[in-house]
Coordinates of C-alpha atoms in Angstrom, one line a residue:
Chain F
M1 CA 132.6 89.8 140.8
S2 CA 133.5 88.0 137.5
N3 CA 133.1 89.6 134.1
V4 CA 130.4 87.2 133.2
A5 CA 128.5 88.0 136.3
I6 CA 128.8 91.8 135.6
Y7 CA 127.6 91.4 132.0
G8 CA 124.8 89.1 133.2
T9 CA 123.7 91.7 135.8
V10 CA 123.6 94.7 133.5
L11 CA 121.9 92.8 130.7
G12 CA 119.5 91.1 133.0
V13 CA 118.3 94.5 134.4
Y14 CA 118.1 95.9 130.9
L15 CA 116.1 93.1 129.5
A16 CA 113.7 93.1 132.5
V17 CA 113.0 96.8 131.9
L18 CA 112.1 96.0 128.3
I19 CA 109.6 93.3 129.3
A20 CA 108.1 95.5 132.0
M21 CA 107.7 98.3 129.5
G22 CA 105.9 95.9 127.0
L23 CA 103.5 94.9 129.7
W24 CA 102.9 98.5 130.8
M25 CA 102.2 99.6 127.2
A26 CA 99.8 96.7 126.6
R27 CA 97.4 98.4 129.0
R28 CA 97.4 101.5 126.8
T29 CA 96.9 99.6 123.6
R30 CA 93.2 99.2 123.0
S31 CA 92.8 99.6 119.3
V32 CA 94.5 98.8 116.0
E33 CA 95.5 102.4 115.7
D34 CA 97.1 102.3 119.2
F35 CA 98.9 99.0 118.2
Y36 CA 100.4 100.4 115.0
I37 CA 100.8 104.2 115.5
G38 CA 100.3 104.7 119.2
G39 CA 96.9 106.3 118.6
R40 CA 98.8 109.3 117.1
Q41 CA 99.6 110.5 120.6
V42 CA 103.4 110.4 120.8
G43 CA 105.4 113.5 121.9
P44 CA 108.7 115.0 120.7
W45 CA 111.2 113.3 123.1
V46 CA 109.9 109.8 122.4
T47 CA 109.4 110.4 118.7
A48 CA 112.9 111.9 118.2
F49 CA 114.9 109.4 120.2
S50 CA 113.0 106.3 119.0
F51 CA 113.6 107.6 115.5
V52 CA 117.4 107.7 116.2
A53 CA 117.3 104.2 117.9
A54 CA 115.5 102.7 115.0
Y55 CA 117.9 104.4 112.5
F56 CA 121.1 103.1 114.0
S57 CA 121.2 99.3 114.4
S58 CA 124.0 97.4 116.0
V59 CA 125.2 96.6 112.5
V60 CA 125.8 100.4 112.1
I61 CA 127.8 100.6 115.3
I62 CA 129.9 97.6 114.6
G63 CA 130.0 98.1 110.8
G64 CA 130.6 101.9 111.2
G65 CA 133.6 101.1 113.4
A66 CA 134.8 98.7 110.7
F67 CA 134.5 101.4 108.0
G68 CA 136.4 103.8 110.3
Y69 CA 139.1 101.3 110.8
R70 CA 139.4 100.6 107.1
F71 CA 139.0 104.1 105.6
G72 CA 140.0 106.4 108.5
M73 CA 138.6 109.9 109.2
S74 CA 137.0 110.5 105.8
T75 CA 134.1 108.3 107.2
L76 CA 133.2 111.4 109.3
W77 CA 131.4 112.5 106.1
V78 CA 129.1 109.4 106.5
A79 CA 128.3 110.6 110.0
A80 CA 127.7 114.2 108.7
S81 CA 125.3 112.9 106.0
N82 CA 123.5 110.8 108.7
V83 CA 122.9 113.9 110.7
L84 CA 122.2 116.5 108.0
I85 CA 120.2 114.4 105.5
G86 CA 119.0 111.4 107.6
C87 CA 117.9 113.5 110.6
T88 CA 117.6 117.2 110.2
L89 CA 116.4 117.5 106.6
A90 CA 114.3 114.3 106.9
W91 CA 112.4 115.9 109.8
I92 CA 112.1 119.3 108.1
V93 CA 111.1 118.1 104.6
L94 CA 109.0 115.1 105.4
G95 CA 107.7 115.4 109.0
R96 CA 104.8 117.9 108.6
R97 CA 103.5 116.7 105.3
I98 CA 103.7 113.0 106.2
W99 CA 101.7 113.6 109.3
Q100 CA 99.1 115.7 107.5
F101 CA 98.7 113.4 104.5
T102 CA 98.4 110.2 106.5
K103 CA 95.9 111.7 108.8
R104 CA 93.8 113.0 105.8
L105 CA 94.1 109.7 104.0
D106 CA 93.4 107.8 107.2
T107 CA 96.2 105.3 107.0
M108 CA 98.7 103.7 109.3
T109 CA 101.3 102.3 106.9
I110 CA 103.5 103.1 103.9
P111 CA 101.6 100.7 101.6
G112 CA 98.3 102.2 102.9
F113 CA 99.6 105.7 102.1
I114 CA 100.7 104.7 98.6
G115 CA 97.5 102.9 97.9
R116 CA 95.3 105.8 99.0
R117 CA 97.4 108.7 97.7
Y118 CA 97.5 107.2 94.2
D119 CA 94.2 105.3 94.5
A120 CA 96.2 102.3 93.4
R121 CA 95.5 98.9 95.0
E122 CA 98.2 97.2 92.9
A123 CA 100.8 99.8 94.2
E124 CA 99.7 99.1 97.7
I125 CA 100.1 95.3 97.2
I126 CA 103.5 95.7 95.5
S127 CA 104.9 98.0 98.2
A128 CA 103.5 95.7 101.0
L129 CA 105.2 92.7 99.3
I130 CA 108.5 94.5 98.9
I131 CA 108.4 95.6 102.6
F132 CA 107.3 92.2 103.8
V133 CA 110.1 90.2 102.0
F134 CA 113.0 92.6 102.4
M135 CA 112.2 93.8 105.9
I136 CA 112.1 90.2 107.1
V137 CA 115.5 89.6 105.7
Y138 CA 116.7 92.9 107.0
N139 CA 115.6 91.8 110.4
V140 CA 117.5 88.6 110.0
S141 CA 120.6 90.6 109.4
V142 CA 120.0 92.6 112.6
L143 CA 119.5 89.5 114.6
V144 CA 122.6 87.8 113.1
G145 CA 124.6 90.9 114.0
M146 CA 123.4 90.9 117.6
G147 CA 124.1 87.1 117.9
R148 CA 127.6 87.5 116.7
I149 CA 128.3 90.5 118.9
M150 CA 127.1 88.6 122.0
E151 CA 129.2 85.6 121.0
G152 CA 132.3 87.7 120.4
L153 CA 132.0 90.0 123.4
M154 CA 130.5 87.7 126.0
G155 CA 131.1 84.2 124.8
I156 CA 127.4 83.5 124.7
P157 CA 126.7 80.8 122.1
Y158 CA 125.3 82.3 119.0
T159 CA 122.0 80.4 119.1
T160 CA 121.3 81.3 122.7
G161 CA 122.0 85.0 122.1
V162 CA 119.7 85.1 119.1
L163 CA 117.0 83.3 120.9
V164 CA 117.1 85.4 124.1
A165 CA 117.1 88.7 122.2
G166 CA 114.6 87.6 119.6
V167 CA 112.1 86.1 122.1
I168 CA 112.1 89.2 124.3
I169 CA 111.5 91.5 121.4
L170 CA 108.7 89.3 120.1
M171 CA 107.1 89.4 123.5
Y172 CA 107.1 93.1 124.0
V173 CA 106.2 94.0 120.5
S174 CA 103.3 91.6 120.2
I175 CA 102.0 92.6 123.6
G176 CA 102.6 96.3 123.7
G177 CA 102.6 97.2 120.0
Y178 CA 103.9 100.5 118.7
L179 CA 103.9 102.2 122.1
A180 CA 106.1 99.5 123.5
V181 CA 108.4 99.9 120.4
V182 CA 108.8 103.6 120.8
W183 CA 109.2 103.7 124.5
T184 CA 111.7 100.9 124.6
S185 CA 113.5 102.5 121.7
F186 CA 113.5 105.8 123.7
I187 CA 115.3 104.1 126.5
Q188 CA 117.5 102.1 124.2
A189 CA 118.6 105.4 122.4
W190 CA 119.9 106.7 125.7
I191 CA 121.8 103.5 126.5
M192 CA 123.3 103.6 123.0
I193 CA 124.4 107.3 123.5
F194 CA 125.8 106.6 126.9
G195 CA 127.6 103.5 125.7
L196 CA 129.1 105.3 122.7
L197 CA 130.2 108.3 124.8
L198 CA 131.9 105.9 127.3
L199 CA 133.8 104.1 124.6
G200 CA 134.5 107.3 122.7
F201 CA 136.1 109.1 125.6
A202 CA 138.0 106.0 126.8
T203 CA 139.4 105.5 123.3
L204 CA 140.4 109.2 123.0
H205 CA 142.1 109.0 126.3
A206 CA 144.0 105.9 125.3
V207 CA 145.3 107.4 122.0
G208 CA 146.2 110.8 123.6
G209 CA 143.3 112.9 122.3
F210 CA 141.6 113.5 118.9
T211 CA 144.3 115.8 117.5
A212 CA 147.1 113.3 118.5
A213 CA 145.1 110.5 116.9
N214 CA 144.9 112.4 113.6
V215 CA 148.6 113.2 113.7
K216 CA 149.5 109.5 114.3
L217 CA 147.0 108.3 111.6
A218 CA 148.5 110.7 109.1
A219 CA 151.9 109.4 109.9
I220 CA 150.8 105.9 109.1
D221 CA 149.2 107.0 105.8
P222 CA 147.8 110.5 105.0
G223 CA 144.9 108.7 103.3
F224 CA 143.5 107.8 106.8
V225 CA 142.8 111.5 107.5
E226 CA 142.1 112.9 104.0
T227 CA 138.8 113.1 102.2
P228 CA 138.0 111.0 100.2
G229 CA 141.3 109.4 101.3
I230 CA 141.8 105.7 100.6
W231 CA 138.0 105.1 100.1
G232 CA 137.6 107.2 96.9
W233 CA 134.7 109.5 96.0
G234 CA 132.5 106.8 94.4
G235 CA 132.4 104.5 97.5
L236 CA 132.2 107.4 100.0
I237 CA 129.4 109.3 98.3
S238 CA 127.3 106.3 97.4
F239 CA 127.6 104.8 100.9
A240 CA 126.9 108.1 102.6
L241 CA 123.8 108.6 100.5
I242 CA 122.3 105.1 101.1
V243 CA 122.6 105.5 104.8
S244 CA 121.2 109.0 104.9
F245 CA 119.0 109.8 101.9
G246 CA 117.8 106.2 101.8
V247 CA 116.2 106.9 105.2
W248 CA 113.6 109.0 103.4
G249 CA 112.1 105.8 102.0
M250 CA 112.4 103.6 105.0
P251 CA 109.0 102.7 106.5
Q252 CA 110.2 102.0 110.0
L253 CA 111.5 105.6 110.3
L254 CA 108.7 107.4 108.3
V255 CA 106.1 105.9 110.7
R256 CA 107.5 108.1 113.5
F257 CA 105.9 111.0 111.7
Y258 CA 102.5 109.3 111.4
S259 CA 102.4 108.8 115.2
M260 CA 103.1 112.4 116.4
K261 CA 100.3 113.9 118.4
S262 CA 100.5 117.1 116.4
T263 CA 102.9 119.1 114.1
R264 CA 104.0 120.9 117.2
V265 CA 106.1 117.8 118.0
L266 CA 108.3 118.8 115.0
R267 CA 109.7 121.9 116.7
L268 CA 111.5 120.2 119.5
G269 CA 111.6 116.8 117.8
T270 CA 113.8 118.1 114.9
I271 CA 116.3 119.5 117.4
L272 CA 116.4 116.3 119.5
A273 CA 116.6 114.0 116.5
T274 CA 119.6 116.0 115.2
L275 CA 121.3 116.0 118.6
G276 CA 120.7 112.2 119.0
G277 CA 121.8 111.6 115.4
A278 CA 125.1 113.3 116.1
M279 CA 126.2 110.3 118.0
A280 CA 126.8 108.8 114.5
I281 CA 130.2 110.4 114.7
F282 CA 131.3 108.0 117.4
P283 CA 131.4 104.6 115.6
Y284 CA 133.4 106.1 112.7
A285 CA 135.8 108.2 114.7
I286 CA 136.4 105.4 117.3
G287 CA 136.9 102.9 114.5
A288 CA 139.5 105.2 112.8
A289 CA 141.3 105.8 116.1
S290 CA 141.3 102.1 116.9
R291 CA 143.8 101.5 114.2
L292 CA 146.4 103.1 116.5
L293 CA 145.6 100.6 119.3
L294 CA 145.0 97.5 117.1
P295 CA 147.2 98.0 114.1
T296 CA 147.1 94.4 112.8
L297 CA 143.5 93.5 112.9
E298 CA 142.6 91.0 110.2
N299 CA 138.8 91.5 110.5
P300 CA 137.8 95.2 110.8
D301 CA 134.4 94.1 112.2
L302 CA 136.3 93.2 115.4
A303 CA 137.6 96.7 115.8
I304 CA 134.9 97.9 118.2
P305 CA 134.5 94.6 120.2
K306 CA 138.3 94.3 120.7
L307 CA 138.6 98.0 121.6
T308 CA 135.8 97.6 124.2
E309 CA 137.8 94.9 125.9
M310 CA 140.9 97.0 125.7
V311 CA 139.9 100.4 127.0
L312 CA 136.8 99.8 129.2
N313 CA 136.5 98.1 132.6
P314 CA 134.0 95.3 132.8
W315 CA 131.1 97.5 134.0
G316 CA 131.8 100.0 131.1
A317 CA 132.0 97.1 128.6
A318 CA 128.8 95.7 129.9
I319 CA 127.0 99.0 129.4
F320 CA 128.5 99.4 126.0
L321 CA 127.3 95.8 125.1
A322 CA 123.8 96.7 126.4
G323 CA 124.0 99.8 124.1
V324 CA 124.9 97.6 121.1
M325 CA 122.1 95.2 121.9
A326 CA 119.8 98.2 122.3
A327 CA 120.7 99.4 118.8
G328 CA 119.8 96.0 117.3
M329 CA 116.7 95.4 119.4
S330 CA 115.2 98.8 118.7
T331 CA 115.7 98.4 115.0
F332 CA 114.3 94.8 115.0
A333 CA 111.2 95.9 116.9
S334 CA 110.6 98.9 114.7
V335 CA 110.8 96.8 111.6
L336 CA 108.6 94.1 113.0
I337 CA 105.7 96.4 113.7
I338 CA 106.0 97.8 110.1
V339 CA 106.0 94.3 108.6
S340 CA 103.0 93.4 110.7
G341 CA 101.2 96.6 109.8
S342 CA 101.8 96.1 106.1
I343 CA 100.1 92.7 106.2
V344 CA 97.2 93.5 108.5
E345 CA 96.2 96.9 106.9
D346 CA 96.4 95.4 103.5
L347 CA 94.3 92.4 104.4
R348 CA 91.7 94.6 106.1
R349 CA 91.6 96.9 103.1
G350 CA 91.2 94.0 100.7
R351 CA 88.8 91.9 102.6
K352 CA 87.2 94.4 105.0
I353 CA 87.8 92.1 107.8
C354 CA 87.7 92.9 111.5
G355 CA 85.6 96.0 111.7
G356 CA 87.1 98.0 108.9
H357 CA 84.9 100.3 106.9
E358 CA 84.9 101.8 103.4
N359 CA 86.7 105.1 104.1
G360 CA 88.2 104.4 107.4
A361 CA 89.5 100.9 107.2
S362 CA 92.3 101.7 109.6
K363 CA 90.0 103.0 112.3
G364 CA 88.6 99.7 113.3
S365 CA 89.1 99.1 117.0
G366 CA 87.7 95.6 117.5
S367 CA 89.5 93.2 119.7
R368 CA 89.7 90.8 116.7
A369 CA 91.6 93.4 114.7
L370 CA 94.0 93.9 117.6
L371 CA 94.5 90.1 117.8
Y372 CA 95.3 89.9 114.1
G373 CA 97.9 92.6 114.7
R374 CA 99.5 90.7 117.6
I375 CA 99.5 87.4 115.7
A376 CA 101.0 89.1 112.6
S377 CA 103.8 90.7 114.7
F378 CA 104.6 87.5 116.4
G379 CA 104.5 85.5 113.2
A380 CA 106.7 87.9 111.2
G381 CA 109.2 88.1 114.1
L382 CA 109.2 84.3 114.4
V383 CA 110.1 83.8 110.8
S384 CA 113.1 86.2 111.1
L385 CA 114.1 84.5 114.3
L386 CA 114.0 81.0 112.8
I387 CA 115.9 82.0 109.7
A388 CA 118.5 83.8 111.9
L389 CA 119.1 80.7 114.0
K390 CA 120.7 79.1 111.0
P391 CA 120.7 81.5 108.1
P392 CA 121.1 80.0 104.6
G393 CA 123.8 81.7 102.5
L394 CA 121.3 83.1 100.1
V395 CA 119.5 85.0 102.9
L396 CA 122.7 86.6 104.1
V397 CA 123.4 87.7 100.5
I398 CA 119.9 89.2 100.2
T399 CA 120.2 91.1 103.5
A400 CA 122.9 93.2 102.0
F401 CA 120.4 94.3 99.4
A402 CA 117.4 94.9 101.6
W403 CA 117.9 98.5 102.5
A404 CA 118.8 99.5 98.9
V405 CA 115.7 97.7 97.5
I406 CA 113.2 99.1 100.0
A407 CA 114.5 102.7 99.8
S408 CA 114.7 102.6 95.9
A409 CA 111.1 101.3 95.7
C410 CA 109.4 103.5 98.4
L411 CA 111.4 106.8 98.4
W412 CA 109.9 108.6 95.4
P413 CA 106.3 107.4 95.7
V414 CA 106.4 108.8 99.3
V415 CA 108.4 112.0 98.7
L416 CA 106.7 113.0 95.4
G417 CA 103.4 111.7 96.8
I418 CA 103.5 114.6 99.3
Y419 CA 105.0 117.2 97.1
W420 CA 103.9 116.6 93.5
R421 CA 100.1 116.6 92.7
R422 CA 100.8 115.4 89.1
G423 CA 102.2 112.1 90.2
T424 CA 100.0 109.3 88.9
R425 CA 99.0 105.7 89.8
A426 CA 100.9 104.3 86.9
G427 CA 103.9 106.5 87.7
A428 CA 104.1 105.3 91.3
T429 CA 103.6 101.7 90.4
S430 CA 106.1 101.5 87.6
S431 CA 108.6 103.6 89.6
M432 CA 108.5 101.1 92.5
I433 CA 109.0 98.1 90.3
A434 CA 111.8 99.8 88.3
G435 CA 113.6 101.1 91.4
A436 CA 113.5 97.8 93.3
A437 CA 114.5 95.8 90.2
V438 CA 117.5 98.1 89.3
A439 CA 118.8 98.2 92.8
L440 CA 118.5 94.4 93.1
V441 CA 120.2 93.6 89.8
W442 CA 122.9 96.2 90.5
M443 CA 123.7 94.6 93.8
I444 CA 123.6 91.0 92.4
A445 CA 126.0 92.2 89.6
G446 CA 128.5 93.0 92.3
R447 CA 128.1 96.8 92.6
P448 CA 129.6 97.9 89.3
L449 CA 132.0 100.9 89.6
G450 CA 132.0 100.4 93.3
I451 CA 128.7 102.2 93.6
H452 CA 126.0 101.0 96.0
G453 CA 122.8 99.7 94.2
F454 CA 120.7 102.4 95.9
I455 CA 122.1 105.1 93.6
P456 CA 121.1 103.6 90.3
G457 CA 117.9 102.3 91.9
V458 CA 116.8 105.7 93.1
I459 CA 117.8 107.5 89.9
V460 CA 115.9 105.1 87.7
S461 CA 112.9 105.2 90.1
L462 CA 112.8 109.0 89.9
V463 CA 113.1 109.1 86.1
V464 CA 110.4 106.5 85.6
F465 CA 108.1 108.1 88.1
V466 CA 108.3 111.5 86.4
L467 CA 108.1 110.3 82.8
V468 CA 105.3 107.8 83.3
S469 CA 103.3 110.3 85.4
L470 CA 103.7 113.0 82.6
V471 CA 102.5 110.7 79.8
T472 CA 99.6 109.2 81.8
K473 CA 96.2 110.8 82.7
P474 CA 96.5 113.2 85.7
P475 CA 95.0 111.9 88.9
A476 CA 91.4 112.5 89.5
R477 CA 90.6 115.9 91.2
E478 CA 89.0 114.3 94.2
I479 CA 92.0 112.1 95.0
V480 CA 94.3 115.2 94.9
D481 CA 91.9 117.2 96.9
R482 CA 91.6 114.6 99.6
A483 CA 95.3 114.2 99.9
W484 CA 96.0 117.9 100.0
G485 CA 92.9 118.8 102.0
T486 CA 91.8 121.3 99.3
G487 CA 89.0 122.1 97.0
R488 CA 86.0 121.7 99.3
Chain Q
M1 CA 147.2 122.0 104.7
T2 CA 145.5 121.0 107.9
G3 CA 142.8 122.6 110.0
P4 CA 141.7 122.1 113.6
F5 CA 142.4 118.7 115.2
A6 CA 145.2 118.2 112.7
L7 CA 142.6 117.2 110.1
P8 CA 142.7 118.3 106.5
W9 CA 140.1 121.1 105.9
L10 CA 137.9 118.9 103.7
T11 CA 137.7 116.3 106.4
F12 CA 137.2 118.8 109.2
A13 CA 134.3 120.3 107.2
A14 CA 132.3 117.1 108.1
I15 CA 132.4 118.1 111.7
L16 CA 131.3 121.6 110.7
V17 CA 128.3 120.1 108.8
I18 CA 127.3 118.2 112.0
V19 CA 127.6 121.4 114.1
G20 CA 125.8 123.4 111.4
S21 CA 123.0 120.8 111.3
I22 CA 122.5 121.2 115.1
I23 CA 122.4 125.0 114.8
G24 CA 120.1 124.8 111.8
A25 CA 117.7 122.5 113.6
I26 CA 117.5 124.8 116.5
A27 CA 116.9 127.8 114.3
W28 CA 114.2 125.9 112.4
G29 CA 112.6 124.6 115.5
I30 CA 112.3 128.1 116.9
R31 CA 110.7 129.4 113.6
C32 CA 108.9 126.1 112.8
P33 CA 105.8 126.8 110.8
G34 CA 102.5 125.1 111.5
S35 CA 103.0 124.7 115.2
D36 CA 99.4 124.7 116.4
D37 CA 97.6 121.5 117.3
T38 CA 95.0 121.6 114.6
D39 CA 97.4 122.3 111.8
G40 CA 97.1 119.8 109.0
E41 CA 93.5 118.8 109.8
A42 CA 91.4 118.4 106.7
P43 CA 88.9 121.1 106.3
D44 CA 85.4 120.4 107.5
E45 CA 83.4 118.4 105.0

């Protein structure tokens, strides 16, 4: 059996499972709440592993390997921050309160939460716009990454790869909604974990074990095993924070807490998400070790693909490729449902279309509302897909900013929204604008001091939120009581 | 000075953080507050 046939067989089975799952979940999706948050009926295993799959895109696997190749074992600290801050602490600090607040405020989206928590329509619109624009370009980057990987590893033309992956995701998301997203992500997480374990152990075997790899790396340059090593503290800390603390403001991950069937899910879910998140160690460690096998690589992004060809047999390489595709597809699908939700809930709130009502706009269950959801998902995905087919240079530049801008804008209005009663409408609105603007300008300015734009963005956003909230009128008692479930 | 796996201690600490997170998550999961199904419901109006 030729390599192409093996790759085709593995990927064909994998993609067929995704489509079947979309069709199966369509039968369980009867209302808008089902479509966007799975009717708040998702259990710990699916919540935890779909969280992990949405967290780690294919860009993280390939890019993580590239960072490991360039900077060595100090990148294990990025993996450590992914696990501790991005998974364990995120679940402990945010999970319970996000579930409670969104249930009390009767909302399905981050803009909906911000709008209701602060009784601020303008904040809802601003957050929806930021999410809409930057999530679409973020999704372009995910698709571009997948297309390049398929081209590099399998020789599939870039356009064909993007079209196949994109169209299949569009199908199962617009048909099966959130349930299809989380169930496919659940399966995809296991494929990712299996693929990374396979490549990890094959690489370790090829270099003579983890200890031997470290000894050999130190012999090349001690900076490859030291912390911060050749990366330096500024780059290491700011990158570790954007990919871990930044998660606390990322809507496609926070929505996992909305959709839990109860807070009981958090008990097992936190453990499972931490265990699943621990796979973050593989791309970095593998990338670092790959320097021993591929010492003269000009483009570090090729470290993982080249290594796959070198240490795995065709079946193993096909499974790893499916894992990399799974990483990209699960992230794309998760983002797509968020973009769609932001548009539809905001429209419904603003115009009271499709069965929404005054205090429970998100509860509408009309078939028309569901249709809007499906159309919005398909449309938003199609836009990303069309851009990804031939991405203009500007879009590729903006994709690098997307994560920083969204996290800088949304993080504090969400985190302080569930922990600080004194936070006000003006505080939240100004904080979002200031955080997004500073992150964007910092990135456009070329990351002064080698620091990622998320750091200044999130600091300015915090300062503005607190100061403006303290000098403006405290929120009305009934708004605070409603959010905290007190005072009745 | 190197620690386990021939890694400098400061780099090896990253692995300890990952292991510690897993142990911490298990401990928290066992003691997790608010584990009943109705937790977080708004009071009756």
